[in-house]
Amino acid sequence: MATVRVALAERGYDVVIEAGLLGRAGALLTPLARTGRQIVVSDENVWAALGERLVAGLGATWVEPIVLPPGEASKSWPVLTGLVDRLLGLGLERGEPILAFGGGVIGDLAGFAAAIVKRGCPFVQIPTTLLAQVDSSVGGKTGINAAAGKNMVGAFHQPALVLIDPDCLGALPPRELRAGYAEVVKYGLIGDADFFAWCEANGAALLAGDPAARAHAIETSVAAKATIVAEDERETTGRRALLNLGHSFAHALEAETGFSHHLLHGEAVAIGMVLALRLSAERGLCGAGDADRVAVHLKSVGLPTSLAEAGLDGAGAALAAHLLHDKKAKAGRPMLILADGIGRALAVADISPAEVAEFLDRA
Ligand code: GLY
């Protein structure tokens, strides 16, 4: 078992990582328990595949599941209000934890509900996808989408505990697993060139189900994220913004493709990271070889790496317009995370939308 501490003083918490952890979730949750029940928010797919395993792990506790439709469309006002009403209808006591059992959508949605119901209740993240295990379950970003864009409404609300069971990944479709792997590679590109080299050597084994590779990737990613979150919890110093390497481009690609199954978030991140490295090379920050190396690795595991693969070649102006709606854009310029080498991400805010559009049309 590995435990990573997110060192945020009174808001600090443990991330516990162990294969088979669901089987002893009850014991790990005992210190947080306020009542004889556990309220679990999940989605239909996760609940069907893994619900029984969690219920068994919770032992004698009475489990109250709230099972929502799967997919990004659930990160919406109507689903949020319905969830809050269900929680209040169950007589949720202040201080009673809500368990978020699922991928990033469930974590963001249940976490936001926990942030606002009765002015704030604790919540526990039990992430079941690779993307949620290595990124979204740690750090306290919660929220929903709005007409104006993705994650436009939300709150920082740190979980009280994160329980990661890599065995849950066995239930994931291979495409979703691969998409989550893009977020693993991200940590190498942001600040750990050795970890990127590890990914090059072990990424295929991880995706094929190698338990040691999975455990190492999750532990390394969570440790990197915990360090960054502890340094810049609310993204005020710029340190946490580095976690968005590839993400501004990714959100633009997702917006242009309608946040659909056409392009999963992690797939968009893979293309976005390659674009970020290629733009870095054009601006003389890193060598073209670094960008090629990233593209070669992501392609080797079956991830898309070009705008053409997303059906978006020639869409530079439309994508650049989306970049200006990003929460991080300032004074009419996008804020992009680029890199002056593998493992050395940095924020760049002096690129004009026209320059980005022209770059994207050539990319
Ligand atoms: N996923 C980016 C962050 O948590 O800051």
mmCIF file of C-alpha atoms and ligand atoms in Angstrom:
data_model
loop_
_atom_site.group_PDB
_atom_site.id
_atom_site.type_symbol
_atom_site.label_atom_id
_atom_site.label_comp_id
_atom_site.label_asym_id
_atom_site.label_seq_id
_atom_site.Cartn_x
_atom_site.Cartn_y
_atom_site.Cartn_z
ATOM 1 C CA MET A 1 0.000 0.000 0.000
ATOM 2 C CA ALA A 2 1.226 3.511 -0.802
ATOM 3 C CA THR A 3 -0.076 6.614 0.906
ATOM 4 C CA VAL A 4 0.537 10.067 -0.534
ATOM 5 C CA ARG A 5 -0.270 13.045 1.691
ATOM 6 C CA VAL A 6 -1.689 16.198 0.147
ATOM 7 C CA ALA A 7 -0.130 18.659 2.591
ATOM 8 C CA LEU A 8 -2.731 21.404 2.935
ATOM 9 C CA ALA A 9 -2.705 21.944 6.721
ATOM 10 C CA GLU A 10 -6.290 21.669 8.014
ATOM 11 C CA ARG A 11 -7.494 20.683 4.546
ATOM 12 C CA GLY A 12 -4.766 18.059 4.139
ATOM 13 C CA TYR A 13 -5.693 14.453 3.310
ATOM 14 C CA ASP A 14 -4.317 11.078 2.352
ATOM 15 C CA VAL A 15 -4.471 9.407 -1.046
ATOM 16 C CA VAL A 16 -4.306 5.664 -0.415
ATOM 17 C CA ILE A 17 -3.307 3.495 -3.381
ATOM 18 C CA GLU A 18 -3.510 -0.286 -3.320
ATOM 19 C CA ALA A 19 -4.746 -3.056 -5.599
ATOM 20 C CA GLY A 20 -7.862 -4.561 -4.019
ATOM 21 C CA LEU A 21 -8.491 -1.509 -1.828
ATOM 22 C CA LEU A 22 -12.245 -1.498 -2.509
ATOM 23 C CA GLY A 23 -12.387 -4.710 -0.494
ATOM 24 C CA ARG A 24 -11.456 -2.880 2.686
ATOM 25 C CA ALA A 25 -13.052 0.495 2.002
ATOM 26 C CA GLY A 26 -15.261 0.148 5.094
ATOM 27 C CA ALA A 27 -12.313 0.033 7.494
ATOM 28 C CA LEU A 28 -10.605 2.991 5.813
ATOM 29 C CA LEU A 29 -13.796 5.056 5.974
ATOM 30 C CA THR A 30 -14.583 4.299 9.629
ATOM 31 C CA PRO A 31 -12.779 7.401 10.983
ATOM 32 C CA LEU A 32 -14.974 9.649 8.802
ATOM 33 C CA ALA A 33 -18.283 7.885 9.488
ATOM 34 C CA ARG A 34 -20.982 9.957 11.231
ATOM 35 C CA THR A 35 -23.946 7.660 10.758
ATOM 36 C CA GLY A 36 -24.496 3.964 10.112
ATOM 37 C CA ARG A 37 -24.776 4.493 6.358
ATOM 38 C CA GLN A 38 -22.658 5.478 3.372
ATOM 39 C CA ILE A 39 -24.156 7.650 0.643
ATOM 40 C CA VAL A 40 -22.505 6.735 -2.656
ATOM 41 C CA VAL A 41 -22.838 8.824 -5.832
ATOM 42 C CA SER A 42 -21.992 6.829 -8.942
ATOM 43 C CA ASP A 43 -22.998 6.363 -12.578
ATOM 44 C CA GLU A 44 -24.917 3.513 -14.182
ATOM 45 C CA ASN A 45 -21.864 1.952 -15.878
ATOM 46 C CA VAL A 46 -19.583 2.081 -12.851
ATOM 47 C CA TRP A 47 -22.300 0.904 -10.502
ATOM 48 C CA ALA A 48 -23.110 -2.062 -12.765
ATOM 49 C CA ALA A 49 -19.436 -3.059 -13.103
ATOM 50 C CA LEU A 50 -18.059 -2.320 -9.636
ATOM 51 C CA GLY A 51 -20.943 -1.498 -7.283
ATOM 52 C CA GLU A 52 -21.100 -4.988 -5.764
ATOM 53 C CA ARG A 53 -17.373 -4.918 -5.055
ATOM 54 C CA LEU A 54 -17.697 -1.606 -3.198
ATOM 55 C CA VAL A 55 -20.780 -2.708 -1.259
ATOM 56 C CA ALA A 56 -18.925 -5.875 -0.172
ATOM 57 C CA GLY A 57 -15.934 -3.761 0.888
ATOM 58 C CA LEU A 58 -18.167 -1.490 2.954
ATOM 59 C CA GLY A 59 -19.143 -4.518 5.047
ATOM 60 C CA ALA A 60 -22.137 -4.201 7.290
ATOM 61 C CA THR A 61 -22.675 -0.527 6.502
ATOM 62 C CA TRP A 62 -26.034 0.375 4.996
ATOM 63 C CA VAL A 63 -25.290 1.727 1.524
ATOM 64 C CA GLU A 64 -27.483 4.383 -0.075
ATOM 65 C CA PRO A 65 -26.522 4.573 -3.769
ATOM 66 C CA ILE A 66 -27.453 7.507 -5.977
ATOM 67 C CA VAL A 67 -26.832 6.293 -9.519
ATOM 68 C CA LEU A 68 -26.741 8.916 -12.282
ATOM 69 C CA PRO A 69 -26.580 8.680 -16.091
ATOM 70 C CA PRO A 70 -22.987 8.297 -17.343
ATOM 71 C CA GLY A 71 -21.226 10.904 -19.445
ATOM 72 C CA GLU A 72 -20.197 14.547 -19.564
ATOM 73 C CA ALA A 73 -23.834 15.672 -19.967
ATOM 74 C CA SER A 74 -24.344 14.898 -16.254
ATOM 75 C CA LYS A 75 -22.052 17.807 -15.311
ATOM 76 C CA SER A 76 -25.033 20.138 -15.679
ATOM 77 C CA TRP A 77 -27.322 22.347 -13.599
ATOM 78 C CA PRO A 78 -30.337 19.987 -13.854
ATOM 79 C CA VAL A 79 -28.360 16.916 -12.738
ATOM 80 C CA LEU A 80 -26.683 18.925 -9.956
ATOM 81 C CA THR A 81 -29.969 20.247 -8.571
ATOM 82 C CA GLY A 82 -31.487 16.759 -8.791
ATOM 83 C CA LEU A 83 -28.504 15.336 -6.895
ATOM 84 C CA VAL A 84 -28.648 18.007 -4.184
ATOM 85 C CA ASP A 85 -32.388 17.391 -3.730
ATOM 86 C CA ARG A 86 -31.758 13.637 -3.441
ATOM 87 C CA LEU A 87 -29.066 14.239 -0.804
ATOM 88 C CA LEU A 88 -31.354 16.531 1.188
ATOM 89 C CA GLY A 89 -34.218 14.070 0.735
ATOM 90 C CA LEU A 90 -32.069 11.390 2.359
ATOM 91 C CA GLY A 91 -31.689 13.644 5.386
ATOM 92 C CA LEU A 92 -27.947 14.086 4.808
ATOM 93 C CA GLU A 93 -26.427 15.271 8.048
ATOM 94 C CA ARG A 94 -23.842 18.032 7.993
ATOM 95 C CA GLY A 95 -20.506 16.298 8.432
ATOM 96 C CA GLU A 96 -21.753 13.098 6.847
ATOM 97 C CA PRO A 97 -19.382 12.181 3.985
ATOM 98 C CA ILE A 98 -20.546 11.650 0.409
ATOM 99 C CA LEU A 99 -18.626 9.008 -1.544
ATOM 100 C CA ALA A 100 -17.896 9.883 -5.198
ATOM 101 C CA PHE A 101 -17.478 6.514 -6.908
ATOM 102 C CA GLY A 102 -16.677 6.841 -10.609
ATOM 103 C CA GLY A 103 -14.638 8.794 -13.126
ATOM 104 C CA GLY A 104 -13.965 12.497 -13.471
ATOM 105 C CA VAL A 105 -17.596 13.426 -14.160
ATOM 106 C CA ILE A 106 -18.860 11.816 -10.946
ATOM 107 C CA GLY A 107 -15.946 13.228 -8.905
ATOM 108 C CA ASP A 108 -16.489 16.775 -10.187
ATOM 109 C CA LEU A 109 -20.265 16.626 -9.800
ATOM 110 C CA ALA A 110 -20.492 14.886 -6.417
ATOM 111 C CA GLY A 111 -17.612 17.036 -5.131
ATOM 112 C CA PHE A 112 -19.443 20.211 -6.127
ATOM 113 C CA ALA A 113 -22.676 18.955 -4.563
ATOM 114 C CA ALA A 114 -20.691 18.248 -1.371
ATOM 115 C CA ALA A 115 -19.240 21.782 -1.506
ATOM 116 C CA ILE A 116 -22.655 23.453 -1.528
ATOM 117 C CA VAL A 117 -25.108 21.154 0.246
ATOM 118 C CA LYS A 118 -25.738 22.413 3.793
ATOM 119 C CA ARG A 119 -22.895 24.889 3.083
ATOM 120 C CA GLY A 120 -20.393 22.091 2.730
ATOM 121 C CA CYS A 121 -20.072 18.411 3.602
ATOM 122 C CA PRO A 122 -16.991 16.193 3.449
ATOM 123 C CA PHE A 123 -16.571 13.923 0.464
ATOM 124 C CA VAL A 124 -14.387 10.977 -0.417
ATOM 125 C CA GLN A 125 -13.079 10.327 -3.902
ATOM 126 C CA ILE A 126 -13.050 6.675 -5.001
ATOM 127 C CA PRO A 127 -11.925 7.097 -8.620
ATOM 128 C CA THR A 128 -12.461 4.206 -11.009
ATOM 129 C CA THR A 129 -10.864 5.488 -14.239
ATOM 130 C CA LEU A 130 -7.169 6.044 -14.901
ATOM 131 C CA LEU A 131 -7.832 9.707 -15.680
ATOM 132 C CA ALA A 132 -9.581 10.239 -12.352
ATOM 133 C CA GLN A 133 -7.016 8.147 -10.426
ATOM 134 C CA VAL A 134 -4.027 10.160 -11.658
ATOM 135 C CA ASP A 135 -5.560 13.612 -11.957
ATOM 136 C CA SER A 136 -9.101 14.741 -11.243
ATOM 137 C CA SER A 137 -9.663 12.951 -7.896
ATOM 138 C CA VAL A 138 -6.764 14.824 -6.272
ATOM 139 C CA GLY A 139 -6.670 18.581 -5.775
ATOM 140 C CA GLY A 140 -10.216 19.640 -4.956
ATOM 141 C CA LYS A 141 -11.381 21.076 -8.283
ATOM 142 C CA THR A 142 -15.116 20.404 -8.469
ATOM 143 C CA GLY A 143 -17.810 21.744 -10.742
ATOM 144 C CA ILE A 144 -20.123 21.489 -13.707
ATOM 145 C CA ASN A 145 -20.206 22.798 -17.265
ATOM 146 C CA ALA A 146 -22.200 25.847 -18.342
ATOM 147 C CA ALA A 147 -23.419 27.149 -21.685
ATOM 148 C CA ALA A 148 -20.290 29.314 -21.750
ATOM 149 C CA GLY A 149 -17.950 26.330 -21.488
ATOM 150 C CA LYS A 150 -16.505 23.395 -19.627
ATOM 151 C CA ASN A 151 -15.949 23.629 -15.842
ATOM 152 C CA MET A 152 -17.163 27.232 -15.803
ATOM 153 C CA VAL A 153 -19.082 26.819 -12.521
ATOM 154 C CA GLY A 154 -17.557 25.188 -9.484
ATOM 155 C CA ALA A 155 -15.651 25.397 -6.234
ATOM 156 C CA PHE A 156 -12.384 24.338 -4.730
ATOM 157 C CA HIS A 157 -13.464 21.701 -2.230
ATOM 158 C CA GLN A 158 -10.795 19.243 -1.130
ATOM 159 C CA PRO A 159 -11.820 15.638 -0.480
ATOM 160 C CA ALA A 160 -11.340 14.260 3.017
ATOM 161 C CA LEU A 161 -9.757 11.085 1.628
ATOM 162 C CA VAL A 162 -8.982 9.524 -1.760
ATOM 163 C CA LEU A 163 -9.086 5.735 -2.160
ATOM 164 C CA ILE A 164 -7.486 4.422 -5.355
ATOM 165 C CA ASP A 165 -7.852 0.776 -6.304
ATOM 166 C CA PRO A 166 -5.924 0.092 -9.546
ATOM 167 C CA ASP A 167 -7.931 -3.148 -9.931
ATOM 168 C CA CYS A 168 -10.915 -0.976 -10.947
ATOM 169 C CA LEU A 169 -9.092 -0.311 -14.217
ATOM 170 C CA GLY A 170 -9.837 -3.876 -15.316
ATOM 171 C CA ALA A 171 -13.443 -2.753 -15.895
ATOM 172 C CA LEU A 172 -12.452 0.121 -18.220
ATOM 173 C CA PRO A 173 -12.810 -0.056 -22.007
ATOM 174 C CA PRO A 174 -9.293 0.014 -23.585
ATOM 175 C CA ARG A 175 -10.000 3.313 -25.331
ATOM 176 C CA GLU A 176 -10.785 5.032 -22.018
ATOM 177 C CA LEU A 177 -7.725 3.515 -20.375
ATOM 178 C CA ARG A 178 -5.523 4.866 -23.183
ATOM 179 C CA ALA A 179 -7.139 8.278 -22.926
ATOM 180 C CA GLY A 180 -6.371 8.376 -19.187
ATOM 181 C CA TYR A 181 -2.792 7.387 -19.922
ATOM 182 C CA ALA A 182 -2.290 10.751 -21.664
ATOM 183 C CA GLU A 183 -2.605 12.367 -18.211
ATOM 184 C CA VAL A 184 0.114 10.038 -16.871
ATOM 185 C CA VAL A 185 2.496 11.111 -19.646
ATOM 186 C CA LYS A 186 1.639 14.719 -18.799
ATOM 187 C CA TYR A 187 3.431 14.467 -15.434
ATOM 188 C CA GLY A 188 6.634 13.420 -17.197
ATOM 189 C CA LEU A 189 6.377 16.328 -19.603
ATOM 190 C CA ILE A 190 5.616 18.890 -16.891
ATOM 191 C CA GLY A 191 8.432 18.204 -14.466
ATOM 192 C CA ASP A 192 10.016 14.775 -14.607
ATOM 193 C CA ALA A 193 11.995 13.817 -17.722
ATOM 194 C CA ASP A 194 13.003 10.499 -16.106
ATOM 195 C CA PHE A 195 9.335 9.620 -15.656
ATOM 196 C CA PHE A 196 8.673 10.407 -19.312
ATOM 197 C CA ALA A 197 11.502 7.994 -20.214
ATOM 198 C CA TRP A 198 9.868 5.441 -17.875
ATOM 199 C CA CYS A 199 6.598 5.934 -19.775
ATOM 200 C CA GLU A 200 8.379 5.316 -23.079
ATOM 201 C CA ALA A 201 9.725 2.037 -21.702
ATOM 202 C CA ASN A 202 6.648 0.895 -19.746
ATOM 203 C CA GLY A 203 3.556 2.582 -21.193
ATOM 204 C CA ALA A 204 2.609 -0.384 -23.354
ATOM 205 C CA ALA A 205 2.901 -2.798 -20.394
ATOM 206 C CA LEU A 206 0.791 -0.487 -18.234
ATOM 207 C CA LEU A 207 -1.948 -0.416 -20.868
ATOM 208 C CA ALA A 208 -1.749 -4.190 -21.254
ATOM 209 C CA GLY A 209 -2.540 -4.556 -17.541
ATOM 210 C CA ASP A 210 0.848 -4.968 -15.855
ATOM 211 C CA PRO A 211 0.021 -4.385 -12.151
ATOM 212 C CA ALA A 212 3.480 -3.120 -11.151
ATOM 213 C CA ALA A 213 3.543 -0.618 -14.026
ATOM 214 C CA ARG A 214 0.051 0.597 -13.121
ATOM 215 C CA ALA A 215 0.935 1.034 -9.465
ATOM 216 C CA HIS A 216 4.154 2.901 -10.280
ATOM 217 C CA ALA A 217 2.427 5.229 -12.755
ATOM 218 C CA ILE A 218 -0.435 6.031 -10.375
ATOM 219 C CA GLU A 219 1.849 6.583 -7.381
ATOM 220 C CA THR A 220 4.263 8.811 -9.346
ATOM 221 C CA SER A 221 1.453 10.839 -10.900
ATOM 222 C CA VAL A 222 -0.405 11.320 -7.613
ATOM 223 C CA ALA A 223 2.814 12.307 -5.796
ATOM 224 C CA ALA A 224 3.565 14.901 -8.509
ATOM 225 C CA LYS A 225 0.050 16.277 -8.374
ATOM 226 C CA ALA A 226 0.000 16.370 -4.561
ATOM 227 C CA THR A 227 3.221 18.408 -4.516
ATOM 228 C CA ILE A 228 1.887 20.934 -7.028
ATOM 229 C CA VAL A 229 -1.500 21.239 -5.276
ATOM 230 C CA ALA A 230 0.198 21.784 -1.907
ATOM 231 C CA GLU A 231 2.300 24.565 -3.455
ATOM 232 C CA ASP A 232 -0.567 26.336 -5.239
ATOM 233 C CA GLU A 233 -3.938 25.025 -4.099
ATOM 234 C CA ARG A 234 -6.052 27.669 -5.847
ATOM 235 C CA GLU A 235 -3.923 28.216 -8.927
ATOM 236 C CA THR A 236 -2.825 31.677 -7.849
ATOM 237 C CA THR A 237 0.965 31.489 -8.255
ATOM 238 C CA GLY A 238 0.960 29.836 -11.659
ATOM 239 C CA ARG A 239 2.453 26.567 -10.434
ATOM 240 C CA ARG A 240 -0.813 24.615 -10.612
ATOM 241 C CA ALA A 241 -1.559 26.033 -14.063
ATOM 242 C CA LEU A 242 1.310 23.863 -15.355
ATOM 243 C CA LEU A 243 -1.008 20.861 -14.863
ATOM 244 C CA ASN A 244 -2.892 22.237 -17.838
ATOM 245 C CA LEU A 245 -0.161 21.317 -20.297
ATOM 246 C CA GLY A 246 -2.058 20.366 -23.458
ATOM 247 C CA HIS A 247 -5.390 21.199 -21.826
ATOM 248 C CA SER A 248 -6.146 24.617 -23.339
ATOM 249 C CA PHE A 249 -5.738 23.112 -26.798
ATOM 250 C CA ALA A 250 -7.666 20.033 -25.619
ATOM 251 C CA HIS A 251 -10.653 22.044 -24.387
ATOM 252 C CA ALA A 252 -10.736 23.900 -27.716
ATOM 253 C CA LEU A 253 -10.692 20.580 -29.605
ATOM 254 C CA GLU A 254 -13.409 19.152 -27.385
ATOM 255 C CA ALA A 255 -15.568 22.259 -27.796
ATOM 256 C CA GLU A 256 -15.152 22.105 -31.577
ATOM 257 C CA THR A 257 -16.103 18.401 -31.625
ATOM 258 C CA GLY A 258 -19.050 18.910 -29.281
ATOM 259 C CA PHE A 259 -17.627 17.231 -26.122
ATOM 260 C CA SER A 260 -18.645 13.928 -27.636
ATOM 261 C CA HIS A 261 -17.430 10.374 -27.961
ATOM 262 C CA HIS A 262 -15.821 11.526 -31.194
ATOM 263 C CA LEU A 263 -12.867 12.742 -29.100
ATOM 264 C CA LEU A 264 -12.389 11.737 -25.456
ATOM 265 C CA HIS A 265 -10.835 14.261 -23.078
ATOM 266 C CA GLY A 266 -7.579 12.307 -22.764
ATOM 267 C CA GLU A 267 -7.355 11.908 -26.534
ATOM 268 C CA ALA A 268 -7.735 15.666 -26.895
ATOM 269 C CA VAL A 269 -5.030 16.105 -24.221
ATOM 270 C CA ALA A 270 -2.689 13.844 -26.213
ATOM 271 C CA ILE A 271 -3.125 15.996 -29.331
ATOM 272 C CA GLY A 272 -2.904 19.136 -27.177
ATOM 273 C CA MET A 273 0.411 18.077 -25.621
ATOM 274 C CA VAL A 274 1.920 17.410 -29.052
ATOM 275 C CA LEU A 275 0.678 20.836 -30.235
ATOM 276 C CA ALA A 276 2.163 22.471 -27.125
ATOM 277 C CA LEU A 277 5.559 20.856 -27.754
ATOM 278 C CA ARG A 278 5.456 21.715 -31.480
ATOM 279 C CA LEU A 279 4.592 25.347 -30.713
ATOM 280 C CA SER A 280 7.380 25.369 -28.100
ATOM 281 C CA ALA A 281 9.820 24.152 -30.753
ATOM 282 C CA GLU A 282 8.633 26.806 -33.245
ATOM 283 C CA ARG A 283 9.233 29.481 -30.644
ATOM 284 C CA GLY A 284 12.733 28.149 -29.991
ATOM 285 C CA LEU A 285 11.954 26.971 -26.463
ATOM 286 C CA CYS A 286 12.822 23.340 -27.153
ATOM 287 C CA GLY A 287 14.150 21.273 -30.022
ATOM 288 C CA ALA A 288 11.884 19.764 -32.692
ATOM 289 C CA GLY A 289 13.256 16.400 -31.545
ATOM 290 C CA ASP A 290 11.486 16.794 -28.172
ATOM 291 C CA ALA A 291 8.129 17.337 -29.902
ATOM 292 C CA ASP A 292 8.738 14.367 -32.197
ATOM 293 C CA ARG A 293 9.652 12.167 -29.240
ATOM 294 C CA VAL A 294 6.365 12.984 -27.485
ATOM 295 C CA ALA A 295 4.349 12.368 -30.651
ATOM 296 C CA VAL A 296 6.126 9.065 -31.328
ATOM 297 C CA HIS A 297 5.424 7.768 -27.819
ATOM 298 C CA LEU A 298 1.754 8.783 -27.743
ATOM 299 C CA LYS A 299 1.216 7.339 -31.211
ATOM 300 C CA SER A 300 2.957 4.090 -30.228
ATOM 301 C CA VAL A 301 0.284 3.435 -27.585
ATOM 302 C CA GLY A 302 -2.560 4.239 -29.983
ATOM 303 C CA LEU A 303 -3.360 7.833 -28.989
ATOM 304 C CA PRO A 304 -4.131 10.480 -31.613
ATOM 305 C CA THR A 305 -1.443 13.118 -32.071
ATOM 306 C CA SER A 306 -2.655 15.389 -34.884
ATOM 307 C CA LEU A 307 -5.552 17.719 -35.636
ATOM 308 C CA ALA A 308 -6.271 15.691 -38.769
ATOM 309 C CA GLU A 309 -7.054 12.628 -36.616
ATOM 310 C CA ALA A 310 -9.704 14.695 -34.831
ATOM 311 C CA GLY A 311 -11.090 15.894 -38.195
ATOM 312 C CA LEU A 312 -9.926 19.416 -37.367
ATOM 313 C CA ASP A 313 -7.225 20.278 -39.873
ATOM 314 C CA GLY A 314 -7.699 23.817 -41.129
ATOM 315 C CA ALA A 315 -9.764 24.756 -38.066
ATOM 316 C CA GLY A 316 -7.124 27.152 -36.656
ATOM 317 C CA ALA A 317 -9.319 30.257 -36.365
ATOM 318 C CA ALA A 318 -12.202 28.384 -34.712
ATOM 319 C CA LEU A 319 -9.866 26.667 -32.245
ATOM 320 C CA ALA A 320 -8.058 29.927 -31.416
ATOM 321 C CA ALA A 321 -11.441 31.542 -30.660
ATOM 322 C CA HIS A 322 -12.164 28.786 -28.131
ATOM 323 C CA LEU A 323 -8.777 29.414 -26.477
ATOM 324 C CA LEU A 324 -9.939 32.923 -25.623
ATOM 325 C CA HIS A 325 -12.899 31.528 -23.670
ATOM 326 C CA ASP A 326 -10.525 29.522 -21.483
ATOM 327 C CA LYS A 327 -10.648 30.568 -17.806
ATOM 328 C CA LYS A 328 -6.935 31.358 -17.981
ATOM 329 C CA ALA A 329 -7.086 33.756 -20.962
ATOM 330 C CA LYS A 330 -6.243 37.357 -20.071
ATOM 331 C CA ALA A 331 -6.509 40.639 -21.991
ATOM 332 C CA GLY A 332 -7.488 38.986 -25.248
ATOM 333 C CA ARG A 333 -4.545 36.556 -25.225
ATOM 334 C CA PRO A 334 -4.643 32.849 -24.424
ATOM 335 C CA MET A 335 -2.461 31.544 -21.623
ATOM 336 C CA LEU A 336 -0.714 28.458 -22.915
ATOM 337 C CA ILE A 337 1.467 25.967 -21.109
ATOM 338 C CA LEU A 338 4.498 25.244 -23.273
ATOM 339 C CA ALA A 339 7.824 23.584 -22.422
ATOM 340 C CA ASP A 340 11.468 24.463 -22.793
ATOM 341 C CA GLY A 341 12.287 20.759 -22.883
ATOM 342 C CA ILE A 342 10.768 17.457 -21.789
ATOM 343 C CA GLY A 343 10.087 17.771 -18.065
ATOM 344 C CA ARG A 344 10.214 21.582 -18.104
ATOM 345 C CA ALA A 345 6.760 23.148 -18.554
ATOM 346 C CA LEU A 346 6.221 26.900 -18.387
ATOM 347 C CA ALA A 347 3.344 29.340 -18.857
ATOM 348 C CA VAL A 348 3.397 31.663 -21.871
ATOM 349 C CA ALA A 349 0.898 34.538 -22.165
ATOM 350 C CA ASP A 350 2.296 36.668 -25.008
ATOM 351 C CA ILE A 351 0.959 34.729 -27.997
ATOM 352 C CA SER A 352 -1.702 36.478 -30.068
ATOM 353 C CA PRO A 353 -4.809 34.574 -31.181
ATOM 354 C CA ALA A 354 -3.750 35.197 -34.808
ATOM 355 C CA GLU A 355 -0.353 33.557 -34.194
ATOM 356 C CA VAL A 356 -2.022 30.528 -32.591
ATOM 357 C CA ALA A 357 -4.555 30.254 -35.429
ATOM 358 C CA GLU A 358 -1.796 30.404 -38.022
ATOM 359 C CA PHE A 359 0.240 27.787 -36.118
ATOM 360 C CA LEU A 360 -2.783 25.475 -35.827
ATOM 361 C CA ASP A 361 -3.514 25.747 -39.524
ATOM 362 C CA ARG A 362 -0.012 24.480 -40.243
ATOM 363 C CA ALA A 363 0.122 21.882 -37.445
HETATM 364 N N1 GLY B 1 -6.476 18.969 -13.676
HETATM 365 C C1 GLY B 1 -5.781 20.163 -13.402
HETATM 366 C C2 GLY B 1 -5.798 20.560 -11.967
HETATM 367 O O1 GLY B 1 -6.285 19.813 -11.147
HETATM 368 O O2 GLY B 1 -5.334 21.610 -11.628
#
